[in-house]
PDB file of C-alpha atoms and ligand atoms in Angstrom:
ATOM      1  CA  MET A  19     117.808  96.791 119.386  1.00 88.00           C
ATOM      2  CA  LEU A  20     115.526  99.635 118.333  1.00 95.00           C
ATOM      3  CA  SER A  21     115.886 103.148 119.695  1.00 97.00           C
ATOM      4  CA  LYS A  22     112.839 104.507 121.531  1.00 96.00           C
ATOM      5  CA  LYS A  23     112.364 107.124 118.804  1.00 96.00           C
ATOM      6  CA  LEU A  24     112.402 104.582 115.983  1.00 97.00           C
ATOM      7  CA  SER A  25     110.202 102.164 117.913  1.00 97.00           C
ATOM      8  CA  GLU A  26     107.615 104.941 118.340  1.00 97.00           C
ATOM      9  CA  ALA A  27     107.816 105.866 114.661  1.00 98.00           C
ATOM     10  CA  LEU A  28     107.326 102.227 113.587  1.00 98.00           C
ATOM     11  CA  ASN A  29     104.403 101.890 115.993  1.00 98.00           C
ATOM     12  CA  ALA A  30     102.844 104.995 114.436  1.00 98.00           C
ATOM     13  CA  GLN A  31     103.211 103.316 111.053  1.00 98.00           C
ATOM     14  CA  ILE A  32     101.345 100.241 112.368  1.00 98.00           C
ATOM     15  CA  ASN A  33      98.461 102.562 113.159  1.00 98.00           C
ATOM     16  CA  THR A  34      98.673 104.160 109.708  1.00 98.00           C
ATOM     17  CA  GLU A  35      98.658 100.748 107.983  1.00 98.00           C
ATOM     18  CA  LEU A  36      95.578  99.685 109.964  1.00 98.00           C
ATOM     19  CA  TRP A  37      93.958 103.049 109.177  1.00 98.00           C
ATOM     20  CA  SER A  38      94.726 102.321 105.498  1.00 98.00           C
ATOM     21  CA  ALA A  39      92.998  98.936 105.873  1.00 98.00           C
ATOM     22  CA  TYR A  40      89.998 100.710 107.416  1.00 98.00           C
ATOM     23  CA  ILE A  41      89.888 103.231 104.538  1.00 98.00           C
ATOM     24  CA  TYR A  42      90.011 100.421 101.969  1.00 98.00           C
ATOM     25  CA  CYS A  43      87.252  98.513 103.795  1.00 98.00           C
ATOM     26  CA  SER A  44      85.158 101.662 103.552  1.00 98.00           C
ATOM     27  CA  MET A  45      85.981 102.009  99.841  1.00 98.00           C
ATOM     28  CA  SER A  46      85.048  98.358  99.303  1.00 98.00           C
ATOM     29  CA  ASN A  47      81.783  98.932 101.104  1.00 98.00           C
ATOM     30  CA  TRP A  48      81.000 102.003  98.953  1.00 98.00           C
ATOM     31  CA  ALA A  49      81.723 100.004  95.784  1.00 98.00           C
ATOM     32  CA  LEU A  50      79.453  97.153  96.886  1.00 98.00           C
ATOM     33  CA  ASP A  51      76.602  99.568  97.587  1.00 98.00           C
ATOM     34  CA  ALA A  52      77.172 101.204  94.188  1.00 96.00           C
ATOM     35  CA  GLY A  53      77.039  97.820  92.413  1.00 96.00           C
ATOM     36  CA  TYR A  54      80.743  97.464  91.525  1.00 97.00           C
ATOM     37  CA  GLU A  55      81.561  93.941  92.665  1.00 97.00           C
ATOM     38  CA  GLY A  56      85.060  93.881  91.154  1.00 98.00           C
ATOM     39  CA  ILE A  57      86.112  97.205  92.669  1.00 98.00           C
ATOM     40  CA  ALA A  58      84.753  96.053  96.039  1.00 98.00           C
ATOM     41  CA  HIS A  59      86.758  92.832  95.776  1.00 98.00           C
ATOM     42  CA  TRP A  60      89.931  94.731  94.807  1.00 98.00           C
ATOM     43  CA  PHE A  61      89.689  97.038  97.827  1.00 98.00           C
ATOM     44  CA  ARG A  62      88.864  94.171 100.170  1.00 98.00           C
ATOM     45  CA  LEU A  63      92.103  92.439  99.164  1.00 98.00           C
ATOM     46  CA  GLN A  64      93.907  95.764  99.474  1.00 98.00           C
ATOM     47  CA  ALA A  65      92.633  96.098 103.042  1.00 98.00           C
ATOM     48  CA  ARG A  66      94.039  92.634 103.834  1.00 98.00           C
ATOM     49  CA  GLU A  67      97.396  93.665 102.412  1.00 98.00           C
ATOM     50  CA  GLU A  68      97.468  96.659 104.717  1.00 98.00           C
ATOM     51  CA  GLN A  69      96.784  94.412 107.695  1.00 98.00           C
ATOM     52  CA  ASP A  70      99.712  92.259 106.577  1.00 98.00           C
ATOM     53  CA  HIS A  71     101.888  95.374 106.456  1.00 98.00           C
ATOM     54  CA  ALA A  72     100.893  96.223 110.025  1.00 98.00           C
ATOM     55  CA  GLU A  73     101.733  92.672 111.160  1.00 98.00           C
ATOM     56  CA  ARG A  74     105.079  92.801 109.384  1.00 98.00           C
ATOM     57  CA  LEU A  75     105.925  95.977 111.323  1.00 98.00           C
ATOM     58  CA  ALA A  76     104.713  94.513 114.628  1.00 98.00           C
ATOM     59  CA  ASP A  77     106.799  91.343 114.144  1.00 98.00           C
ATOM     60  CA  TYR A  78     109.884  93.418 113.418  1.00 98.00           C
ATOM     61  CA  ILE A  79     109.443  95.654 116.475  1.00 98.00           C
ATOM     62  CA  ARG A  80     109.103  92.531 118.689  1.00 97.00           C
ATOM     63  CA  ARG A  81     112.134  90.815 117.140  1.00 97.00           C
ATOM     64  CA  GLN A  82     114.142  93.954 117.853  1.00 97.00           C
ATOM     65  CA  GLY A  83     113.158  93.986 121.514  1.00 94.00           C
ATOM     66  CA  GLY A  84     110.580  96.780 121.192  1.00 95.00           C
ATOM     67  CA  LYS A  85     107.003  96.956 122.401  1.00 96.00           C
ATOM     68  CA  VAL A  86     103.997  97.022 120.093  1.00 98.00           C
ATOM     69  CA  PHE A  87     101.062  99.326 120.829  1.00 97.00           C
ATOM     70  CA  TYR A  88      97.647  99.242 119.154  1.00 97.00           C
ATOM     71  CA  ARG A  89      96.113 102.684 119.345  1.00 96.00           C
ATOM     72  CA  SER A  90      92.733 103.980 118.236  1.00 97.00           C
ATOM     73  CA  ILE A  91      92.133 104.365 114.528  1.00 98.00           C
ATOM     74  CA  ALA A  92      90.926 107.664 113.064  1.00 97.00           C
ATOM     75  CA  ASP A  93      87.596 107.969 111.254  1.00 97.00           C
ATOM     76  CA  VAL A  94      87.579 107.389 107.520  1.00 98.00           C
ATOM     77  CA  PRO A  95      85.421 108.782 104.694  1.00 97.00           C
ATOM     78  CA  ASN A  96      82.413 106.762 103.625  1.00 97.00           C
ATOM     79  CA  ASP A  97      81.236 108.391 100.448  1.00 97.00           C
ATOM     80  CA  TRP A  98      82.682 109.092  97.009  1.00 97.00           C
ATOM     81  CA  GLY A  99      81.183 110.551  93.841  1.00 95.00           C
ATOM     82  CA  SER A 100      82.361 107.893  91.401  1.00 94.00           C
ATOM     83  CA  PRO A 101      84.837 105.014  90.941  1.00 95.00           C
ATOM     84  CA  ILE A 102      87.425 107.454  89.580  1.00 95.00           C
ATOM     85  CA  ASP A 103      87.101 109.629  92.722  1.00 96.00           C
ATOM     86  CA  LEU A 104      87.581 106.477  94.790  1.00 97.00           C
ATOM     87  CA  PHE A 105      90.801 105.505  93.014  1.00 98.00           C
ATOM     88  CA  LEU A 106      92.092 109.100  92.997  1.00 98.00           C
ATOM     89  CA  ASP A 107      91.710 109.164  96.787  1.00 98.00           C
ATOM     90  CA  ALA A 108      93.414 105.768  97.091  1.00 98.00           C
ATOM     91  CA  ALA A 109      96.328 106.988  94.926  1.00 98.00           C
ATOM     92  CA  LYS A 110      96.678 110.141  97.038  1.00 98.00           C
ATOM     93  CA  HIS A 111      96.621 107.998 100.162  1.00 98.00           C
ATOM     94  CA  GLU A 112      99.394 105.734  98.880  1.00 98.00           C
ATOM     95  CA  GLU A 113     101.539 108.760  97.986  1.00 98.00           C
ATOM     96  CA  MET A 114     101.207 109.844 101.611  1.00 98.00           C
ATOM     97  CA  ILE A 115     102.218 106.337 102.772  1.00 98.00           C
ATOM     98  CA  THR A 116     105.263 106.474 100.498  1.00 98.00           C
ATOM     99  CA  LYS A 117     106.302 109.735 102.186  1.00 98.00           C
ATOM    100  CA  ASN A 118     105.844 108.083 105.605  1.00 98.00           C
ATOM    101  CA  ILE A 119     108.090 105.185 104.598  1.00 98.00           C
ATOM    102  CA  SER A 120     110.711 107.613 103.261  1.00 98.00           C
ATOM    103  CA  ASN A 121     110.619 109.502 106.573  1.00 98.00           C
ATOM    104  CA  LEU A 122     111.063 106.244 108.484  1.00 98.00           C
ATOM    105  CA  MET A 123     113.994 105.315 106.269  1.00 98.00           C
ATOM    106  CA  GLN A 124     115.494 108.762 106.842  1.00 98.00           C
ATOM    107  CA  LYS A 125     115.221 108.300 110.619  1.00 98.00           C
ATOM    108  CA  ALA A 126     116.867 104.855 110.425  1.00 98.00           C
ATOM    109  CA  MET A 127     119.679 106.323 108.312  1.00 98.00           C
ATOM    110  CA  THR A 128     120.207 109.232 110.694  1.00 98.00           C
ATOM    111  CA  GLU A 129     120.508 106.784 113.592  1.00 98.00           C
ATOM    112  CA  GLY A 130     122.817 104.482 111.661  1.00 98.00           C
ATOM    113  CA  ASP A 131     120.317 101.633 112.254  1.00 98.00           C
ATOM    114  CA  PHE A 132     121.252  99.313 109.370  1.00 98.00           C
ATOM    115  CA  ALA A 133     118.852  96.484 110.330  1.00 98.00           C
ATOM    116  CA  THR A 134     115.859  98.833 110.173  1.00 98.00           C
ATOM    117  CA  GLN A 135     117.046 100.243 106.849  1.00 98.00           C
ATOM    118  CA  VAL A 136     117.158  96.695 105.409  1.00 98.00           C
ATOM    119  CA  PHE A 137     113.739  95.918 106.926  1.00 98.00           C
ATOM    120  CA  LEU A 138     112.225  99.099 105.436  1.00 98.00           C
ATOM    121  CA  GLN A 139     113.617  98.302 102.006  1.00 98.00           C
ATOM    122  CA  TRP A 140     110.734  95.858 101.512  1.00 98.00           C
ATOM    123  CA  PHE A 141     108.231  98.679 102.126  1.00 98.00           C
ATOM    124  CA  VAL A 142     110.066 100.991  99.716  1.00 98.00           C
ATOM    125  CA  THR A 143     109.658  98.384  96.946  1.00 98.00           C
ATOM    126  CA  GLU A 144     106.060  97.657  97.961  1.00 98.00           C
ATOM    127  CA  GLN A 145     105.134 101.341  97.665  1.00 98.00           C
ATOM    128  CA  VAL A 146     106.484 101.483  94.108  1.00 98.00           C
ATOM    129  CA  GLU A 147     104.171  98.552  93.273  1.00 97.00           C
ATOM    130  CA  GLU A 148     101.158 100.031  95.058  1.00 97.00           C
ATOM    131  CA  GLU A 149     101.459 103.425  93.398  1.00 98.00           C
ATOM    132  CA  ASP A 150     102.036 101.776  90.019  1.00 98.00           C
ATOM    133  CA  SER A 151      98.974  99.511  90.226  1.00 96.00           C
ATOM    134  CA  LEU A 152      96.716 102.429  91.207  1.00 98.00           C
ATOM    135  CA  ARG A 153      98.101 104.554  88.364  1.00 97.00           C
ATOM    136  CA  ALA A 154      97.342 101.713  85.925  1.00 97.00           C
ATOM    137  CA  ILE A 155      93.731 101.464  87.102  1.00 97.00           C
ATOM    138  CA  LEU A 156      93.330 105.256  86.903  1.00 97.00           C
ATOM    139  CA  THR A 157      94.705 105.232  83.346  1.00 95.00           C
ATOM    140  CA  ASP A 158      92.060 102.660  82.363  1.00 93.00           C
ATOM    141  CA  LEU A 159      89.318 104.629  84.099  1.00 93.00           C
ATOM    142  CA  ARG A 160      90.352 107.828  82.318  1.00 92.00           C
ATOM    143  CA  LYS A 161      90.398 106.036  78.953  1.00 88.00           C
ATOM    144  CA  ILE A 162      86.767 105.000  79.329  1.00 85.00           C
ATOM    145  CA  GLY A 163      85.831 108.441  80.669  1.00 72.00           C
ATOM    146  CA  THR A 164      83.915 109.323  77.521  1.00 65.00           C
ATOM    147  CA  CYS A 165      82.029 106.021  77.275  1.00 67.00           C
ATOM    148  CA  GLU A 166      78.448 106.905  78.123  1.00 70.00           C
ATOM    149  CA  CYS A 167      76.857 103.461  78.001  1.00 75.00           C
ATOM    150  CA  GLY A 168      78.829 102.238  81.063  1.00 75.00           C
ATOM    151  CA  CYS A 169      80.168  99.138  79.303  1.00 86.00           C
ATOM    152  CA  GLY A 170      83.804 100.274  79.759  1.00 88.00           C
ATOM    153  CA  LEU A 171      83.364 100.630  83.489  1.00 91.00           C
ATOM    154  CA  HIS A 172      81.650  97.258  83.594  1.00 92.00           C
ATOM    155  CA  LEU A 173      84.663  95.650  81.863  1.00 92.00           C
ATOM    156  CA  ILE A 174      87.110  97.265  84.291  1.00 94.00           C
ATOM    157  CA  ASP A 175      84.958  96.083  87.195  1.00 95.00           C
ATOM    158  CA  ARG A 176      85.037  92.500  85.819  1.00 94.00           C
ATOM    159  CA  GLU A 177      88.797  92.720  85.417  1.00 94.00           C
ATOM    160  CA  LEU A 178      89.322  93.899  89.006  1.00 95.00           C
ATOM    161  CA  LEU A 179      87.292  90.917  90.171  1.00 95.00           C
ATOM    162  CA  GLN A 180      90.155  88.712  88.921  1.00 93.00           C
ATOM    163  CA  ARG A 181      92.616  90.017  91.502  1.00 88.00           C
ATOM    164  CA  SER A 182      93.782  87.003  93.495  1.00 89.00           C
ATOM    165  CA  LYS A 183      96.121  88.480  96.119  1.00 84.00           C
TER     166      LYS A 183
HETATM  167 FE1  LIG B 224     100.762  99.562 103.339  1.00 78.64          FE
HETATM  168 FE2  LIG B 224      99.229 100.546 100.814  1.00 78.64          FE
HETATM  169  O1  LIG B 224     100.699 100.704 101.948  1.00 78.64           O
END
């Protein structure tokens, strides 16, 4: 059984995960307009992952006897200067999500709620992966930073098109 405080905090995280999905849809849309098919594809799959995260949280709240609330989602940016700006923003966003998950874990620990700590463990691991994959893309983008013909960016875009899940 979830405490009211923890149930509210997990519900807030549902909203943040759906907001993340909305941000990544917007990033995908920007990339499509800018002609980066692979980047657009990568962010579209990322948006789906965020929806899955929200569903995972909702299922857990229900299984623990809590109530799920879907609240309005805040506006998101729609414009970026370049692919590197896009990925820098995404990396910053994921760092913020990692802090959120740590705060949730801290709350569960303070309450002695072991089930929620075990449930949140999955998100802790997931955040390590998410931050790592964004760092890897940013490293590649920085490496081709001096390539003026655009072929490096084209290759990265083709590579991101291969993402399957
Ligand atoms: Fe659901 Fe990208 O964290």
